[in-house]
Amino acid sequence: MQWLDVAAGIIPSAVGDPACVISVVRDVTAAKRAEEDAKQARLAAEASASRLASVLESTTDSVVMLDLEWQVTYANQRALSVLEARGLRLGESLWKAFPEEENGVFAQHYRRALQEQTPVSFEAYLTSHGIWLEVHAYPAPDGLSIFFRDMTEQRAVERERVAAQQQIAHLARHDGLTGLPNRLFFRERLQRSLTEHPQDGRCAVLSLDLDGFTASNDALGHASADKLLRQFAERLQSKLRSTDILAHFGGDEFAILQGPIRQAQHATRLARRIVEALAQPFDVDGHQVSIAASIGIAVDSGEGTTTDELIRGAAVALYTAKTDRRGSYVVFEPGMQKVLRARQAIKAALQQALPRGELELHYQPLVRLSSGEVSCFEALLRWQHPQRGSISPAEFIPVAEESGLILSIGKWALEEACRTAASWPGHISVAVNLSPAQFKADGLVEAVKAALRASGLQPGRLQLEITESLPLEKNGRNLAILQQLRCLGVRIAMDDFGTGHSSLSYLQSFPFDKIKLDQCFVRGLPGSPEAQAIVRAVAGLGATLRMTTVAEGIETEDQLTALRAMGYDEVQGYLFCRPVPAGQIGAAISACRRQIAAAT
């Protein structure tokens, strides 16, 4: 297609008539196309500008365009509302609306973008609005385009997320009850102490366990016991240096990382301070609670000791302390591993002893002094190991208590004792020792009922013996169980009377049928005035409270004579008979009669 520009004119004749026509034709196609292209370009530019304006208005950002004099040449509606609220109109300087920012961080970034002709992105706090802004500034030769976005809410969410992550990290390494570091944190710091700073001195691990905490927990209730643990932790913390770390592993188990130390004696001094600090009772909800701790100590040898070795050594020493001398501390020695392994071997073997028939009951008689007759036999556990032979109860019963095996063993002993006693003469009773673990577990009363029912033994011929290790004071559950057992018709005896500080309070808590004086007081008779005073006082106490009094551990006729004179009701000991198997009950009765006859 071609565009032509035509100009035509008439040339007249001499007489004035048109003689001819002259036409001038120019080809204007190129010009016309150029004009059309310009028009299309203008329309395209207008459409593009319209689309850009639409985009800038619809964006969530605030958009401002500035010239080189900081005058606002454009602002989308979102930005314009902010500028107008600050009294600024298009064509005026941005700093009129934000004078406090003219020499601030925003202006510094804008100037750098213009000077370097490089886009900049940053986040900054806009003081006048109290918000955080994310800013992107794009320079051009004639000015600056700035995009703002309010990041305040996102910043808050991020802070909350960071705080939550920090809290999770803290909880992962700290105990929720006391706020102390937990086992994971303790191991990490111990590992660091052993590897990063050996030149500063050695370190020591002290493993602590509260003695009698289970009884306190039962007596106080969980809420008060938790308060006791927190007070215990605070008192421990007060005895430590800033470089020492106290951790709570759970329950009543604590650990201390002490370091750096130059001598092993520093660890024992700390242990001594802790033991002394615990001499003062704790005030828990108005109750004075006395509690001690056993402590096991392991000291870094400085010769490549590992984390596991140090923790294990402290645990072995703690085990030794709890076994041999509660309320004190023991330093780990290599030989202790052998003792621990022996106890672990006993535990493993004891798990099979009952099903294999290795356990049996022996019976030791109690003699009534008024008649000289056997009134009762106490059932005592014995273990005949196929390889080791006879294992002492003092060796395996503590293991049974610690491992929980005493529950199944105790149930079997109760049933076996009742079954055996049912064949004895009707005036002879049987005494069975109960563990605190049996009270803590459910079903003790039902187990006693079942044993009586299965054996046919009259309830009045069954005596159940407990010690002070069973919490009674302020423990309604244990007292309720004793009352239920009493309602069955069985008799309740307090064993090892006088060996603990709560003996007298126990007699106030529950009306026992019988109190058995511990043999440690009998050994001093008849020569020790102190032993005489205690033994005589217990006899008088029993008479006043109308409780049968029994003296254990009688080995000489002089002891028997003294106890008879003091008014004891029953006696028990090697003088009359050692514990015998069930098949020798008749012989034991005869032996007791002969001994009583000889003594009188």
XYZ file of C-alpha atoms in Angstrom:
600
model
C 0.000 0.000 0.000
C 1.254 3.458 -0.882
C 0.340 6.871 0.466
C 0.498 9.846 -1.908
C 0.274 13.571 -1.218
C -1.389 15.174 -4.337
C -1.573 18.902 -5.075
C -3.487 19.964 -8.302
C -4.016 23.319 -9.974
C -5.756 24.714 -13.140
C -3.873 26.774 -15.680
C -6.298 29.217 -17.500
C -6.183 30.129 -21.183
C -5.709 33.618 -22.550
C -9.398 34.183 -22.364
C -9.615 32.874 -18.856
C -10.919 29.422 -19.464
C -9.190 26.352 -17.908
C -6.540 25.346 -20.320
C -4.916 22.496 -18.402
C -4.495 20.920 -15.001
C -1.151 20.651 -13.257
C -0.706 17.981 -10.528
C 2.188 17.538 -8.110
C 2.318 14.115 -6.491
C 4.560 13.200 -3.579
C 5.053 9.703 -2.105
C 4.407 10.131 1.677
C 4.135 6.453 2.479
C 7.222 6.467 4.714
C 6.024 9.552 6.559
C 2.555 8.103 6.964
C 3.953 4.857 8.292
C 6.196 6.756 10.675
C 3.200 8.698 11.940
C 1.208 5.487 12.387
C 4.095 3.856 14.213
C 4.379 6.847 16.502
C 0.682 6.684 17.224
C 0.863 2.985 17.983
C 3.901 3.562 20.147
C 2.056 6.301 22.021
C -0.960 4.068 22.522
C 1.288 1.206 23.600
C 3.104 3.495 26.011
C -0.199 4.752 27.387
C -1.407 1.128 27.765
C 1.841 0.132 29.391
C 1.686 3.102 31.728
C -1.902 2.206 32.526
C -0.969 -1.378 33.248
C 1.995 -0.245 35.337
C -0.212 2.136 37.266
C -2.706 -0.664 37.784
C 0.049 -2.941 39.042
C 1.472 -0.263 41.311
C -1.972 0.420 42.742
C -2.768 -3.215 43.285
C 0.537 -4.137 44.923
C 0.669 -4.519 48.671
C 3.777 -2.340 48.710
C 3.790 1.402 49.059
C 5.478 2.864 45.964
C 7.075 6.313 45.764
C 9.085 7.846 42.917
C 11.494 10.673 43.634
C 13.462 13.015 41.437
C 17.011 14.056 42.131
C 15.761 16.804 44.474
C 13.881 14.253 46.619
C 10.584 15.560 45.340
C 7.789 13.021 45.095
C 6.826 12.667 41.441
C 4.535 9.673 41.910
C 2.961 7.720 44.755
C 0.471 4.889 44.538
C -2.673 5.205 46.569
C -1.265 3.190 49.493
C 1.753 5.492 49.724
C -0.209 8.610 48.961
C -2.528 8.101 51.941
C 0.495 7.941 54.221
C 2.110 11.027 52.645
C -1.076 13.077 52.758
C -1.559 12.128 56.393
C 1.860 13.685 56.986
C 0.833 16.841 55.044
C 2.757 16.086 51.854
C 1.532 16.553 48.292
C 3.021 15.447 44.987
C 5.886 17.668 43.912
C 7.080 18.294 47.463
C 10.193 16.891 49.146
C 9.903 13.512 50.850
C 11.734 14.909 53.884
C 8.910 17.376 54.504
C 6.836 14.375 55.609
C 9.694 12.595 57.384
C 12.169 15.240 58.590
C 13.537 12.941 61.304
C 14.764 10.531 58.616
C 16.553 13.040 56.345
C 19.918 12.171 57.867
C 18.985 8.722 59.085
C 19.406 5.216 57.836
C 16.804 5.538 55.080
C 18.493 8.570 53.497
C 21.908 6.916 53.726
C 20.702 3.951 51.690
C 18.920 6.181 49.115
C 22.002 8.330 48.567
C 24.167 5.279 48.093
C 21.730 3.907 45.478
C 21.840 7.180 43.521
C 25.576 7.645 43.803
C 26.399 4.089 42.799
C 23.392 3.680 40.491
C 22.860 0.289 42.153
C 19.620 -1.069 43.637
C 19.631 -1.387 47.430
C 17.493 -3.520 49.731
C 17.337 -3.215 53.502
C 15.133 -3.393 56.571
C 14.897 -0.502 58.999
C 12.708 0.788 61.814
C 10.552 3.812 60.944
C 10.474 5.663 64.242
C 7.642 8.033 63.351
C 5.250 5.111 62.737
C 6.763 2.560 65.072
C 6.992 -0.049 62.324
C 9.620 -2.151 60.572
C 9.883 -1.606 56.811
C 11.402 -3.738 54.110
C 12.688 -1.328 51.430
C 13.805 -1.864 47.836
C 15.182 1.241 46.027
C 15.887 1.253 42.272
C 17.914 4.195 40.902
C 17.601 5.887 37.492
C 19.458 8.888 36.035
C 16.521 11.141 36.859
C 15.566 9.813 40.268
C 14.670 6.880 42.490
C 11.825 4.375 42.665
C 11.188 3.102 46.197
C 9.050 0.129 47.264
C 8.097 -0.143 50.959
C 6.565 -3.123 52.760
C 5.421 -3.233 56.411
C 7.264 -6.138 58.061
C 6.231 -5.442 61.648
C 3.853 -8.369 61.981
C 6.252 -10.726 60.235
C 9.035 -9.544 62.529
C 6.825 -10.294 65.539
C 6.034 -13.756 64.203
C 9.722 -14.401 63.591
C 10.584 -13.238 67.109
C 7.927 -15.557 68.515
C 9.280 -18.420 66.415
C 12.836 -17.748 67.563
C 11.659 -17.497 71.169
C 9.763 -20.769 70.784
C 12.805 -22.444 69.257
C 14.956 -21.149 72.097
C 12.391 -22.385 74.595
C 12.311 -25.821 72.961
C 16.094 -25.936 72.964
C 16.089 -24.922 76.623
C 13.509 -27.554 77.559
C 15.469 -30.205 75.694
C 18.418 -29.562 78.001
C 16.749 -28.521 81.242
C 14.473 -30.107 83.804
C 10.926 -28.787 83.896
C 10.505 -29.129 87.673
C 13.652 -27.447 88.975
C 14.828 -25.527 85.913
C 18.236 -27.184 86.302
C 20.226 -28.694 83.427
C 19.164 -32.242 82.594
C 21.160 -35.361 81.745
C 21.771 -34.308 78.101
C 23.102 -30.871 79.048
C 25.227 -32.416 81.810
C 26.853 -34.908 79.455
C 27.584 -32.196 76.894
C 29.294 -29.955 79.457
C 31.195 -32.873 80.974
C 32.454 -33.867 77.529
C 33.579 -30.298 76.927
C 35.347 -30.164 80.297
C 37.232 -33.359 79.546
C 38.333 -32.393 76.043
C 38.607 -28.621 75.748
C 40.209 -27.399 78.954
C 42.294 -30.146 80.526
C 45.042 -27.638 81.297
C 42.743 -25.786 83.699
C 42.627 -28.762 86.038
C 40.640 -31.933 86.410
C 36.919 -32.233 86.985
C 34.793 -34.413 89.240
C 31.298 -35.841 88.998
C 29.179 -36.133 92.126
C 26.092 -38.321 91.802
C 23.436 -37.684 94.481
C 20.374 -39.618 95.532
C 17.970 -38.614 98.309
C 17.675 -41.176 101.074
C 14.080 -41.964 101.945
C 12.603 -39.689 99.301
C 10.063 -42.308 98.247
C 8.749 -42.425 101.797
C 8.597 -38.621 101.921
C 6.803 -38.588 98.566
C 4.205 -41.020 99.875
C 3.800 -39.111 103.137
C 3.724 -35.559 101.722
C 1.995 -36.139 98.401
C 3.418 -35.349 94.978
C 2.898 -31.570 95.081
C 4.711 -31.122 98.393
C 7.395 -33.611 97.365
C 8.039 -31.473 94.264
C 8.481 -28.449 96.544
C 10.948 -30.470 98.598
C 12.948 -31.261 95.464
C 13.049 -27.596 94.475
C 14.195 -26.555 97.948
C 16.798 -29.316 97.882
C 18.076 -28.042 94.523
C 18.268 -24.455 95.815
C 20.210 -25.519 98.875
C 22.630 -27.535 96.760
C 23.106 -24.636 94.364
C 24.063 -22.342 97.239
C 27.034 -24.600 98.005
C 28.495 -24.521 94.487
C 30.851 -22.213 92.657
C 29.850 -20.394 89.496
C 31.935 -22.866 87.483
C 30.122 -25.901 88.913
C 27.002 -27.319 87.274
C 24.099 -28.854 89.176
C 21.808 -31.097 87.111
C 18.556 -32.921 87.858
C 18.261 -36.274 86.111
C 14.707 -36.914 87.316
C 13.024 -38.177 90.467
C 15.424 -37.735 93.378
C 18.537 -38.149 91.218
C 20.928 -35.186 90.961
C 24.467 -34.735 89.680
C 27.166 -32.103 90.049
C 29.967 -31.352 87.602
C 32.707 -29.774 89.679
C 35.594 -28.174 87.927
C 38.226 -27.262 87.470
C 39.826 -28.784 90.569
C 43.483 -29.364 91.313
C 43.064 -32.108 93.917
C 40.577 -34.907 94.478
C 40.084 -33.621 98.042
C 38.184 -30.659 96.611
C 35.395 -33.031 95.584
C 35.193 -34.666 99.012
C 35.116 -31.240 100.662
C 32.149 -30.296 98.505
C 30.421 -33.560 99.384
C 31.026 -32.871 103.076
C 29.530 -29.376 102.749
C 26.446 -30.846 101.088
C 25.987 -33.472 103.807
C 26.319 -30.775 106.479
C 23.900 -28.481 104.654
C 21.250 -31.192 104.647
C 21.423 -31.528 108.434
C 18.904 -28.686 108.672
C 15.313 -29.788 107.955
C 13.260 -28.365 105.104
C 10.029 -26.461 105.659
C 7.472 -27.879 103.239
C 3.934 -26.527 103.555
C 4.433 -25.994 107.279
C 5.972 -29.423 107.869
C 9.558 -29.913 108.993
C 11.035 -32.566 106.704
C 14.458 -34.074 107.386
C 16.169 -35.702 104.458
C 19.705 -36.839 103.701
C 21.554 -37.640 100.512
C 23.996 -40.347 99.536
C 26.785 -39.132 97.266
C 29.040 -40.999 94.864
C 32.188 -39.243 93.628
C 34.334 -39.954 90.574
C 37.362 -37.770 89.791
C 38.945 -37.358 86.376
C 42.297 -39.114 86.402
C 43.684 -36.761 83.782
C 44.708 -39.734 81.664
C 42.035 -39.857 78.999
C 39.029 -40.507 81.233
C 35.847 -40.590 79.157
C 32.438 -39.133 79.913
C 30.848 -42.558 80.322
C 33.614 -43.762 82.612
C 33.260 -40.781 84.911
C 29.465 -40.950 85.101
C 29.541 -44.716 85.582
C 32.167 -44.409 88.300
C 30.078 -41.872 90.219
C 27.036 -44.132 89.885
C 28.964 -47.135 91.236
C 30.252 -45.070 94.167
C 26.705 -43.841 94.846
C 25.428 -47.394 94.833
C 28.116 -48.306 97.350
C 27.199 -45.328 99.540
C 23.512 -46.219 99.520
C 24.301 -49.843 100.326
C 26.927 -49.375 103.026
C 26.512 -45.937 104.571
C 23.519 -43.881 103.630
C 23.650 -40.151 104.184
C 27.367 -39.995 103.436
C 29.719 -39.986 100.437
C 31.973 -42.539 98.795
C 34.792 -41.954 96.295
C 34.943 -44.396 93.422
C 37.654 -47.041 93.490
C 38.235 -49.653 90.758
C 37.403 -52.527 93.129
C 33.850 -51.265 93.454
C 33.089 -52.441 89.942
C 33.601 -55.995 91.076
C 31.119 -55.560 93.937
C 28.577 -53.995 91.619
C 28.950 -56.765 89.070
C 28.425 -59.287 91.859
C 25.177 -57.589 92.875
C 24.064 -57.458 89.270
C 24.794 -61.169 88.996
C 22.673 -61.771 92.107
C 19.855 -59.749 90.589
C 19.980 -61.758 87.358
C 20.032 -65.053 89.246
C 17.309 -63.955 91.644
C 14.940 -63.395 88.730
C 15.051 -67.148 88.090
C 15.294 -68.316 91.706
C 11.565 -68.411 92.414
C 10.432 -70.218 89.242
C 13.296 -72.699 89.651
C 12.287 -73.502 93.232
C 15.552 -72.260 94.748
C 13.807 -70.177 97.442
C 12.419 -71.698 100.598
C 11.167 -70.589 103.989
C 12.822 -71.430 107.266
C 11.015 -70.849 110.535
C 12.356 -69.497 113.839
C 10.222 -69.913 116.975
C 8.994 -67.242 119.371
C 8.563 -68.557 122.920
C 5.911 -67.259 125.340
C 7.682 -66.785 128.669
C 4.544 -67.240 130.773
C 3.993 -70.809 129.560
C 7.304 -71.816 128.042
C 5.518 -72.863 124.856
C 6.156 -71.837 121.263
C 3.553 -69.238 120.353
C 4.656 -68.356 116.841
C 7.187 -69.112 114.099
C 8.666 -66.285 112.041
C 8.992 -67.176 108.348
C 12.439 -66.264 107.015
C 13.566 -66.395 103.373
C 16.444 -68.634 102.371
C 18.081 -69.055 98.947
C 19.946 -72.187 97.930
C 21.785 -71.353 94.715
C 22.729 -74.385 92.582
C 26.326 -73.168 92.102
C 26.995 -70.740 94.944
C 25.171 -72.667 97.625
C 23.414 -70.786 100.414
C 23.221 -67.030 99.823
C 22.698 -64.807 102.864
C 19.390 -62.888 103.080
C 21.456 -59.799 103.904
C 22.957 -60.144 100.425
C 19.909 -60.875 98.280
C 16.944 -59.223 100.035
C 18.247 -55.643 99.430
C 18.649 -56.590 95.758
C 15.088 -57.911 95.700
C 13.865 -54.652 97.254
C 15.740 -52.467 94.759
C 14.705 -54.485 91.714
C 11.046 -54.911 92.638
C 11.384 -58.689 92.720
C 10.293 -58.528 96.350
C 6.683 -58.213 95.143
C 6.521 -61.661 93.576
C 8.783 -63.175 96.234
C 6.773 -61.604 99.038
C 3.494 -62.893 97.613
C 4.942 -66.398 97.344
C 6.323 -66.242 100.909
C 2.939 -65.175 102.274
C 1.124 -68.001 100.508
C 3.757 -70.597 101.455
C 3.857 -69.524 105.108
C 0.062 -69.673 105.437
C -0.081 -73.072 103.723
C 2.620 -74.488 106.001
C 1.197 -73.001 109.233
C -2.231 -74.466 108.542
C -0.830 -77.904 109.496
C 0.612 -76.754 112.834
C -1.112 -77.009 116.234
C -3.894 -74.450 116.473
C -2.220 -72.325 119.160
C 0.864 -71.598 117.043
C 0.862 -68.586 114.700
C 3.084 -67.664 111.787
C 4.749 -64.257 111.300
C 5.462 -62.933 107.805
C 7.521 -59.809 107.062
C 6.029 -57.272 104.643
C 8.082 -54.951 102.446
C 7.195 -51.278 101.926
C 7.086 -52.127 98.213
C 4.136 -54.455 98.865
C 2.233 -51.574 100.452
C 3.064 -49.263 97.591
C 1.779 -51.735 95.002
C -1.936 -52.384 94.741
C -3.585 -55.552 95.956
C -1.883 -56.329 99.295
C -5.135 -56.791 101.203
C -6.527 -59.012 98.462
C -3.301 -61.060 98.444
C -3.602 -61.665 102.203
C -7.263 -62.647 101.799
C -6.371 -65.049 99.001
C -3.527 -66.649 101.001
C -5.787 -67.198 104.016
C -8.600 -68.549 101.874
C -6.366 -70.927 99.900
C -4.609 -72.291 103.005
C -7.576 -72.401 105.368
C -5.467 -70.686 108.044
C -7.468 -68.741 110.605
C -6.740 -64.982 110.284
C -5.889 -64.725 113.982
C -2.941 -67.077 113.441
C -1.285 -64.792 110.892
C 1.008 -61.992 112.107
C 2.263 -59.399 109.635
C 5.474 -57.547 110.536
C 6.439 -54.084 109.264
C 9.378 -51.760 109.988
C 9.866 -48.008 110.133
C 10.862 -47.995 106.482
C 7.117 -48.070 105.782
C 5.855 -44.454 105.942
C 2.888 -44.119 108.266
C 2.793 -40.600 109.587
C 0.537 -38.436 107.395
C 0.163 -41.284 104.918
C -3.498 -42.108 104.884
C -3.151 -44.835 102.284
C -0.754 -47.006 104.294
C -2.735 -46.507 107.478
C -5.906 -47.460 105.627
C -4.259 -50.669 104.380
C -3.188 -51.575 107.921
C -6.724 -50.969 109.157
C -8.115 -53.205 106.406
C -5.652 -55.936 107.335
C -6.655 -55.572 110.983
C -10.305 -55.921 109.967
C -9.444 -59.286 108.378
C -8.510 -60.501 111.841
C -4.737 -60.722 111.345
C -2.320 -59.260 113.888
C 0.118 -56.433 113.105
C 3.589 -56.287 114.639
C 6.232 -53.561 114.508
C 9.649 -55.120 113.888
C 13.106 -53.731 114.797
C 11.591 -51.346 117.343
C 13.954 -48.637 118.586
C 16.322 -48.535 115.624
C 14.800 -45.428 114.022
C 13.903 -41.929 115.153
C 10.205 -42.440 114.426
C 9.561 -45.502 116.605
C 7.478 -43.710 119.204
C 5.530 -41.691 116.653
C 4.659 -44.964 114.904
C 2.995 -46.233 118.060
C 0.843 -43.106 118.021
C -0.073 -43.585 114.356
C -1.394 -47.132 114.636
C -2.366 -49.496 117.521
C 0.055 -52.355 116.899
C -0.627 -55.751 118.408
C 3.032 -56.458 119.031
C 6.358 -54.600 119.203
C 9.613 -56.474 118.646
C 12.648 -54.941 120.345
C 15.641 -54.966 118.017
C 18.418 -57.370 118.993
C 21.021 -54.598 119.142
C 19.609 -53.608 122.559
C 19.540 -57.204 123.807
C 23.253 -57.692 123.129
C 24.136 -55.271 125.925
C 22.315 -57.313 128.555
C 22.761 -57.818 131.349
C 25.934 -55.783 131.907
C 25.176 -52.452 130.171
C 23.150 -49.988 132.284
C 22.166 -48.097 129.130
C 20.864 -51.265 127.464
C 18.982 -52.196 130.636
C 17.316 -48.779 130.752
C 16.160 -48.962 127.121
C 14.972 -52.561 127.327
C 13.088 -51.883 130.559
C 11.493 -48.728 129.074
C 10.194 -50.633 126.041
C 8.716 -53.305 128.301
C 6.903 -50.644 130.295
C 5.718 -48.921 127.143
C 4.269 -52.163 125.797
C 2.476 -52.888 129.043
C 0.990 -49.402 129.155
C -0.211 -49.588 125.527
C -1.365 -53.188 125.972
C 0.920 -54.418 123.203
C 2.720 -57.754 123.306
C 6.472 -57.202 123.739
C 9.022 -59.438 122.028
C 12.810 -59.401 122.446
C 14.894 -60.698 119.523
C 18.412 -62.072 119.387
C 18.503 -64.000 122.697
C 21.740 -65.981 122.801
C 22.540 -66.460 126.508
C 20.653 -67.562 129.590
C 21.675 -64.333 131.356
C 19.895 -62.333 128.662
C 16.832 -64.551 129.051
C 16.819 -64.076 132.834
C 17.062 -60.286 132.474
C 14.244 -60.125 129.935
C 12.023 -62.348 132.039
C 12.588 -60.072 135.029
C 11.676 -56.998 132.980
C 8.342 -58.492 132.008
C 8.736 -59.322 128.306
C 5.970 -61.485 126.862
C 7.893 -63.370 124.175
C 11.513 -64.058 123.261
C 13.278 -65.257 120.121
C 16.869 -66.213 119.404
C 19.557 -68.823 118.867
C 19.398 -69.786 122.556
C 16.198 -71.650 121.741
C 16.499 -72.575 118.088
C 17.939 -71.424 114.811
C 15.607 -71.070 111.808
C 14.660 -74.544 110.539
C 12.938 -75.919 107.401
C 9.222 -76.669 107.630
C 9.915 -80.385 108.092
C 11.727 -79.742 111.388
C 8.996 -77.724 113.108
C 8.244 -80.537 115.575
C 11.882 -80.873 116.578
C 12.143 -77.105 117.027
C 9.147 -77.087 119.399
C 10.725 -79.828 121.505
C 14.076 -78.042 121.595
C 12.422 -74.848 122.845
C 10.626 -76.719 125.633
C 13.881 -78.278 126.779
C 15.675 -74.954 126.810
C 12.928 -73.215 128.746
C 12.836 -76.078 131.257
C 16.584 -75.891 131.702
C 16.498 -72.131 132.176
C 13.871 -72.347 134.905
